[in-house]
Coordinates of C-alpha atoms in Angstrom, one line a residue:
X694 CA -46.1 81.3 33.8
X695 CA -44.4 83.5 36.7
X696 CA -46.1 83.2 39.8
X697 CA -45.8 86.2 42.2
X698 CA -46.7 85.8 46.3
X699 CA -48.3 88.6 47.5
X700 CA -48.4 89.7 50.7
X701 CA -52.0 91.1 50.7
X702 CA -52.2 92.4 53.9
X703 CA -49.2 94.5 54.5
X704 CA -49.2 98.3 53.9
X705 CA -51.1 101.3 54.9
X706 CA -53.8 100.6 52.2
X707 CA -54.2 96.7 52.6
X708 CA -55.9 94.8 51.5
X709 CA -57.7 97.5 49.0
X710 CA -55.4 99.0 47.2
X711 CA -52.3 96.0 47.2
X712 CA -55.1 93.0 45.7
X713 CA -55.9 95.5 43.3
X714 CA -52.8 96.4 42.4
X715 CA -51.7 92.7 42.5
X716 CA -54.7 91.9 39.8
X717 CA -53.3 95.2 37.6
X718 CA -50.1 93.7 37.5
X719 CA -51.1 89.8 37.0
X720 CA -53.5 91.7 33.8
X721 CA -50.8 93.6 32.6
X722 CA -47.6 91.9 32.7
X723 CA -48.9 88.4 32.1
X724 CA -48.4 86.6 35.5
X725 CA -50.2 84.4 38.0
X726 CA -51.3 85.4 41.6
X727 CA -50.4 84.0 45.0
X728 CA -52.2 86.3 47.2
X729 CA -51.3 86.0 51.0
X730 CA -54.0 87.3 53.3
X731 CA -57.3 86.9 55.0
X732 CA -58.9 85.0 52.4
X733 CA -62.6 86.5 53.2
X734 CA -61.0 90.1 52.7
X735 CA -58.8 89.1 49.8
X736 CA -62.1 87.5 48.0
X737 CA -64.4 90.3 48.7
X738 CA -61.3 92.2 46.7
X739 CA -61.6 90.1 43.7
X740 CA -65.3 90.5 43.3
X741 CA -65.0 94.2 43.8
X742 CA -62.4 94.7 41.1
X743 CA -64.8 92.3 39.1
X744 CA -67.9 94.1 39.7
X745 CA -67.2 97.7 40.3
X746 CA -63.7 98.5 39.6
X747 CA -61.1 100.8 41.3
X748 CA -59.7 104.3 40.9
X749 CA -56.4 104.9 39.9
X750 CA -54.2 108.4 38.6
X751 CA -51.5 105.7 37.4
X752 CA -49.2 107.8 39.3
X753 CA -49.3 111.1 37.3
X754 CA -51.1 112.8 40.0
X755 CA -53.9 113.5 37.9
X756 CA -57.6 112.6 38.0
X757 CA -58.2 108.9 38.8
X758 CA -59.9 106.7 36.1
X759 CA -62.1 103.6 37.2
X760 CA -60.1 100.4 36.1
X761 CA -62.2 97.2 35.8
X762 CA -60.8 93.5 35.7
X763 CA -62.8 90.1 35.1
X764 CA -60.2 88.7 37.8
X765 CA -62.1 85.3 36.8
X766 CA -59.9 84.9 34.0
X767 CA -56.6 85.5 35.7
X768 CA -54.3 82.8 37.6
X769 CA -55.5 83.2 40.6
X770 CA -54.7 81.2 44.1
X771 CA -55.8 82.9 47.5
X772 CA -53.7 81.0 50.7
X773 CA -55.2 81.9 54.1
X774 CA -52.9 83.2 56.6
X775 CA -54.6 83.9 60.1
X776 CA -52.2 87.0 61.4
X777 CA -50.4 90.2 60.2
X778 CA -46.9 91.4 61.5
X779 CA -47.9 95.1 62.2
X780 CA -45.1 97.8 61.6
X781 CA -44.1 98.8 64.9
X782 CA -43.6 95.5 65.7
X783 CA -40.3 93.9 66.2
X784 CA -39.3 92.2 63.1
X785 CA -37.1 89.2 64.5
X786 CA -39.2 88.4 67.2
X787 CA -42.8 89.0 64.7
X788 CA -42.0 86.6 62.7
X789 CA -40.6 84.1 65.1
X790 CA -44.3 84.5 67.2
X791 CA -46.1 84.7 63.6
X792 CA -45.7 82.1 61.9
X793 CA -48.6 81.7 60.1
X794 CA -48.4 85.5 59.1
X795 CA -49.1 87.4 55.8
X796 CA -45.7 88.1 55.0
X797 CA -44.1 84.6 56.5
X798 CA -46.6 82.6 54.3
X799 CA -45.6 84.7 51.2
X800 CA -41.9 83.9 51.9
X801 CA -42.5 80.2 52.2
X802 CA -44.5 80.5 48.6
X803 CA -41.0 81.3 47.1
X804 CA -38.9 79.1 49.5
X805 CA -41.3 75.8 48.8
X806 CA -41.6 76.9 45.1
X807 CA -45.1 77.7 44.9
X808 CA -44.5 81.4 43.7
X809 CA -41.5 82.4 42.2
X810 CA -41.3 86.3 43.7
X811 CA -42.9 87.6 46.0
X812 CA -43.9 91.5 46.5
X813 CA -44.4 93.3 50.3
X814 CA -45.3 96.4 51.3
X815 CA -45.5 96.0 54.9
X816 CA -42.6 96.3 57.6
X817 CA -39.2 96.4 55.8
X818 CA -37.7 94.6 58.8
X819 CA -40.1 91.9 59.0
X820 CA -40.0 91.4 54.9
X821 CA -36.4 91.4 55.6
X822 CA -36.2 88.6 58.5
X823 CA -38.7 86.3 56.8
X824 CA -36.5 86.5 53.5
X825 CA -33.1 85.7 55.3
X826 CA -34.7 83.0 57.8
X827 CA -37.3 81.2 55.3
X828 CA -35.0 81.4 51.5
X829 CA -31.8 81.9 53.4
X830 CA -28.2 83.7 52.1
X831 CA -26.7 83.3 48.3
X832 CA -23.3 81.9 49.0
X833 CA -20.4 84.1 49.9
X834 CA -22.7 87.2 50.8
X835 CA -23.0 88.0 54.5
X836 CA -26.0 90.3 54.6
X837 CA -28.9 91.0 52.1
X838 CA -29.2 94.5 51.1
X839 CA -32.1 96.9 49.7
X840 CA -31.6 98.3 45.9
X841 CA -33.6 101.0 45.4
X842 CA -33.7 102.4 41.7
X843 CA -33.6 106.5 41.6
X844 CA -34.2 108.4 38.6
X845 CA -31.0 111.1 37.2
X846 CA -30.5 113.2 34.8
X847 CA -29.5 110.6 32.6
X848 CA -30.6 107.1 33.1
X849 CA -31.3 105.4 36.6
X850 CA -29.1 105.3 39.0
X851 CA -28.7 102.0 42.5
X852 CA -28.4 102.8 45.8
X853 CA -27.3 99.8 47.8
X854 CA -27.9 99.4 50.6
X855 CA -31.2 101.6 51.1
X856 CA -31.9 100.6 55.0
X857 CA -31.5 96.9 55.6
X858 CA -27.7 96.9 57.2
X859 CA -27.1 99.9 59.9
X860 CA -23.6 98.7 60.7
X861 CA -21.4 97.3 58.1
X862 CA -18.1 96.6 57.3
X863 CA -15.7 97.3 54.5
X864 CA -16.3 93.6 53.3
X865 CA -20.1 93.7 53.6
X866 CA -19.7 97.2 51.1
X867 CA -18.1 95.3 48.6
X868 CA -20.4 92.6 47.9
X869 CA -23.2 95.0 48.1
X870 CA -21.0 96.6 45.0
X871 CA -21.4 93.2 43.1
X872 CA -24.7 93.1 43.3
X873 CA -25.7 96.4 42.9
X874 CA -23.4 96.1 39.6
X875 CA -25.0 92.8 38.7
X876 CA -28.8 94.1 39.3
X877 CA -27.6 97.5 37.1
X878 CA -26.3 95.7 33.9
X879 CA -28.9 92.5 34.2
X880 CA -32.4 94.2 35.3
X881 CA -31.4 98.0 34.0
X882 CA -29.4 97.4 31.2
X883 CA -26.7 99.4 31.6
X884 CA -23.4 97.7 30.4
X885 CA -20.5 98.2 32.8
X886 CA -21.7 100.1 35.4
X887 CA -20.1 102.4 36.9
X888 CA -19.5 102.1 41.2
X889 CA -19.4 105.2 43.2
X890 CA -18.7 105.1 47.9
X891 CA -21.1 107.1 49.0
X892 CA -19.1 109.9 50.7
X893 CA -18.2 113.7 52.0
X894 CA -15.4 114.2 49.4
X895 CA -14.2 112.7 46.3
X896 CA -10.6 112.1 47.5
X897 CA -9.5 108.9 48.8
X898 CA -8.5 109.8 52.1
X899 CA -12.0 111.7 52.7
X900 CA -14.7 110.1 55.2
X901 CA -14.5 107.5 58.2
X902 CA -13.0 104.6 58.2
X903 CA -15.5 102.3 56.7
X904 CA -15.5 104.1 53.7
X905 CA -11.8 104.3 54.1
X906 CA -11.6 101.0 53.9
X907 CA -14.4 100.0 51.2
X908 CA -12.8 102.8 49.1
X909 CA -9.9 100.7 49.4
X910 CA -11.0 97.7 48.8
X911 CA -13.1 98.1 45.8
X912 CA -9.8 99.7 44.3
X913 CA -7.6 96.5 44.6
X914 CA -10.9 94.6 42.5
X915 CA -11.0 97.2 39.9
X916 CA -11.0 94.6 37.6
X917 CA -14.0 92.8 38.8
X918 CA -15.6 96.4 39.0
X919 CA -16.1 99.5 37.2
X920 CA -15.0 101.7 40.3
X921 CA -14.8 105.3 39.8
X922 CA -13.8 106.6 43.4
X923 CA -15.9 109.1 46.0
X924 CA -18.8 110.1 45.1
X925 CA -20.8 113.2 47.0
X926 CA -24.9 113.6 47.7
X927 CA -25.1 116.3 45.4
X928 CA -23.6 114.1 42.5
X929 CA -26.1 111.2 42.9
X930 CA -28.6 112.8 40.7
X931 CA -25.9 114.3 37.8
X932 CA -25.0 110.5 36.4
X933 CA -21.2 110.4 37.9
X934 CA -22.1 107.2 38.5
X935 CA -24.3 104.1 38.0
X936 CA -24.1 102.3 41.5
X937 CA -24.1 104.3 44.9
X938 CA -22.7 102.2 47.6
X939 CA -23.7 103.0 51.4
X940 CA -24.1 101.4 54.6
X941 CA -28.0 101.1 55.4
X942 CA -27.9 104.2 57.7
X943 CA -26.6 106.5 55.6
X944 CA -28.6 104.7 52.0
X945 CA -32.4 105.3 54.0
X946 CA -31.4 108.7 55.1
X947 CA -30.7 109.9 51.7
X948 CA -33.5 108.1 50.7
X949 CA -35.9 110.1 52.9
X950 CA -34.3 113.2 52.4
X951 CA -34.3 113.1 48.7
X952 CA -38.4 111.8 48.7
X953 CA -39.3 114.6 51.1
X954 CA -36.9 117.3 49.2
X955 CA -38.8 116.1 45.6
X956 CA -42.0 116.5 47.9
X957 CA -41.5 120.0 48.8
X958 CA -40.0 121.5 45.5
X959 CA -43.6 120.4 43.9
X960 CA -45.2 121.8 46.8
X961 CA -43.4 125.3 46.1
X962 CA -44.1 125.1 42.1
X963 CA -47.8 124.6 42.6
X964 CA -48.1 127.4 45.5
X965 CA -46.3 129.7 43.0
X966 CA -48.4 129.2 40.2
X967 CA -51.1 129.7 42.9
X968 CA -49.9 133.4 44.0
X969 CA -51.6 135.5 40.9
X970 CA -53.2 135.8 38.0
X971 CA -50.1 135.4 35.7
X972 CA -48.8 133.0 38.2
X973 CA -51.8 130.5 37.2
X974 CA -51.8 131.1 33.6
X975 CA -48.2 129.8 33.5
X976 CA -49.2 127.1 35.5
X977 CA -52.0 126.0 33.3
X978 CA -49.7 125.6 30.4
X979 CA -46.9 124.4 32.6
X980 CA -49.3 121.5 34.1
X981 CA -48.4 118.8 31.3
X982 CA -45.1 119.1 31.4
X983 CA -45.1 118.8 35.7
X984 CA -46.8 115.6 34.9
X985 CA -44.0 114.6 32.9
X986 CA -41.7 115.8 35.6
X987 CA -43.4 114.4 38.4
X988 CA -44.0 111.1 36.3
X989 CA -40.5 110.6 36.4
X990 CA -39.3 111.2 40.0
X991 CA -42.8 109.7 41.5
X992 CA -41.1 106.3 43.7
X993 CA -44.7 104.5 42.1
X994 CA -43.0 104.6 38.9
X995 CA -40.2 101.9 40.3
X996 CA -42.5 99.8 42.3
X997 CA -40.3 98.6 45.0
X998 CA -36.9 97.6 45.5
X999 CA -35.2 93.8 45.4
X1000 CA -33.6 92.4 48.3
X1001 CA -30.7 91.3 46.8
X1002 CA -28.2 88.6 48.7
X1003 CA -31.1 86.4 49.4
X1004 CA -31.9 83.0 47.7
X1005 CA -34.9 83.8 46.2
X1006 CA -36.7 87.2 45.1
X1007 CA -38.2 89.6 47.6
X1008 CA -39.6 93.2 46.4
X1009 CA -40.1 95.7 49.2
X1010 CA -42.7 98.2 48.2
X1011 CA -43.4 101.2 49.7
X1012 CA -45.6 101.3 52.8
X1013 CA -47.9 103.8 51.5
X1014 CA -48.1 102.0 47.8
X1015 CA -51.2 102.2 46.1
X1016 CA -52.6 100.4 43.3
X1017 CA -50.2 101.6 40.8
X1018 CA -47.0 101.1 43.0
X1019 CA -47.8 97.6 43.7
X1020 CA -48.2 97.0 39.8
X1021 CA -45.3 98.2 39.2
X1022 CA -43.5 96.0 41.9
X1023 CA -45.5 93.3 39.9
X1024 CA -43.1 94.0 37.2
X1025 CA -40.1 94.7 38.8
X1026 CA -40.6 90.7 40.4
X1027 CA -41.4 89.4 36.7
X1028 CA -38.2 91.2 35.3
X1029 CA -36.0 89.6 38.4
X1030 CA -37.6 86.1 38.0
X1031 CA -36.2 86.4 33.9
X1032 CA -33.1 87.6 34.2
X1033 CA -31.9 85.7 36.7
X1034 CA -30.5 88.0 38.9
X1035 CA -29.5 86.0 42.0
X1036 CA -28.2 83.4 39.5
X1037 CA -25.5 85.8 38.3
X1038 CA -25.1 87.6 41.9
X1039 CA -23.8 84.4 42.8
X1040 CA -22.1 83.1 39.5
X1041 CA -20.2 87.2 39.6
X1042 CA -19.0 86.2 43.1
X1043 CA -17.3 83.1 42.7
X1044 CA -15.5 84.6 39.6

């Protein structure tokens, strides 16, 4: 059985909302439990979700339901961990001072084989920095990078990389290409996928010079890749493409900008159905179909995103991830442990 680590005290809603989400997930999708934490918090978890429950919308924004779990009949292992890397601290030197941390331990589950995965919703850079220092680099990439899965009009789209690499080079672009290509046909299913640069025109000559360069280089591997040329930000979402490829800088920006722009568009629908009479009858008949629309855009739905690069499997959840999210990221480790993922990151680059 897959085992995942998780790091139970990381996030704005730990150790509440991530144990039960953790327990949700280890119900659901069939797994066993490493939970990272305080153990005196992590337990008094467990017997809540045993004895009383906890309230979830499932991420449809509706009214939460009470979910109950005999977590007594689950495969579950609590190890102890006597600090917590907090987010404003700095990641290198956090983990280096915290060694016996939340997110440190959780790493070393997957490094010394005790978990297979493990899922964190704390500080991206600390997640980050324990994964390269305690599992180390896949052969031949030189930075990990964060995939983050995006819904389209189509099908799902990568971006790679999402925030973990500021500065990058051309090179350091094309292997986040592989693997954003491996993780798209292996863990999405898309055959072939096709690679977009992330960029402010669709000619080749368009942008600065490290996606000069990266445009050029993923066009003298064309045949390793499905590479389409340029892509825009307002194509991202109209399934040009199956893999956007960015420095880190520019991937978290769009990130943000895209959450906060799907943030206020609901926010504008649901004060205009507000405004009158006519305006709320419309919106009574309208509200399945927005929980259809929001169910589909809603970053719970995806759980987290792999860091891929590393030699082992690391899911970076949200930092605001409730119960449902870190489910979900439950499943997105499961589905990474199967397929294999770093197995063919690597096998894809030696080829």
């Amino acid at each position: 059985m897959t085992r995942i680590a998780i790091d139970a005290m990381g996030g704005d809603h730990a150790p509440h909302e991530v144990v039960a989400g953790a327990v949700w997930g280890a119900y659901e999708y069939g797994v066993a439990l490493e939970l990272v934490g305080k153990q005196d918090r992590i337990e008094q978890e467990l017997d809540r979700i045993s004895s009383e429950g906890f309230y979830s919308d499932c991420g449809k924004g509706g009214k939460p339901r009470r979910i109950k779990i005999d977590t007594s009949k689950l495969d579950i292992k609590i190890t102890h961990s006597s600090e917590v890397i907090e987010m404003g601290e700095a990641p290198g030197q956090a983990i280096r001072k915290k060694k016996k941390s939340s997110i440190v331990l959780a790493v070393d589950a997957v490094a010394t084989g005790s978990s297979d995965a493990v899922v964190a919703a704390g500080s991206t850079g600390a997640a980050m920095a324990a994964s390269l220092f305690g599992l180390g680099r896949i052969p031949g990439i030189d930075r990990p990078a964060i995939a983050v899965t995006l819904p389209t009009i189509k099908r799902p789209i990568v971006v790679i990389d999402a925030g973990a690499n500021s500065n990058c080079t051309a090179e350091m672009l094309y292997q986040f290409a592989i693997m954003g290509s491996t993780f798209s046909k292996n863990i999405l299913g898309i055959e072939n996928p096709r690679v977009g640069v992330l960029n402010i025109g669709e000619e080749a000559g368009k942008g600065n010079e490290l996606a000069q360069a990266t445009y050029k280089l993923l066009e003298e591997n064309q045949g390793k890749l499905n590479f389409v040329g340029n892509i825009e930000g307002k194509e991202i979402f109209l399934s040009v493409c199956d893999v956007v490829v960015c420095d880190g800088f520019v991937g978290n920006v769009t990130l943000k900008v895209t959450e906060g722009t799907a943030q206020m568009l609901f926010r504008i629908i649901k004060e205009s159905f507000k405004s009158d009479l006519m305006g709320k009858i419309i919106g009574l008949m309208a509200k399945p179909f927005m929980k259809k629309v929001y169910g589909k855009i809603n970053y719970e739905e995806f759980g987290g995103a792999l860091l891929l690069g590393v030699k082992g499997i690391t899911v970076i959840s949200h930092g605001r991830s409730k119960a449902y999210a870190i489910k979900n990221a439950v499943r997105v480790a499961k589905e990474a442990v199967e397929t294999g993922v770093n197995e063919k990151i690597a096998k894809f680059h030696e080829e």
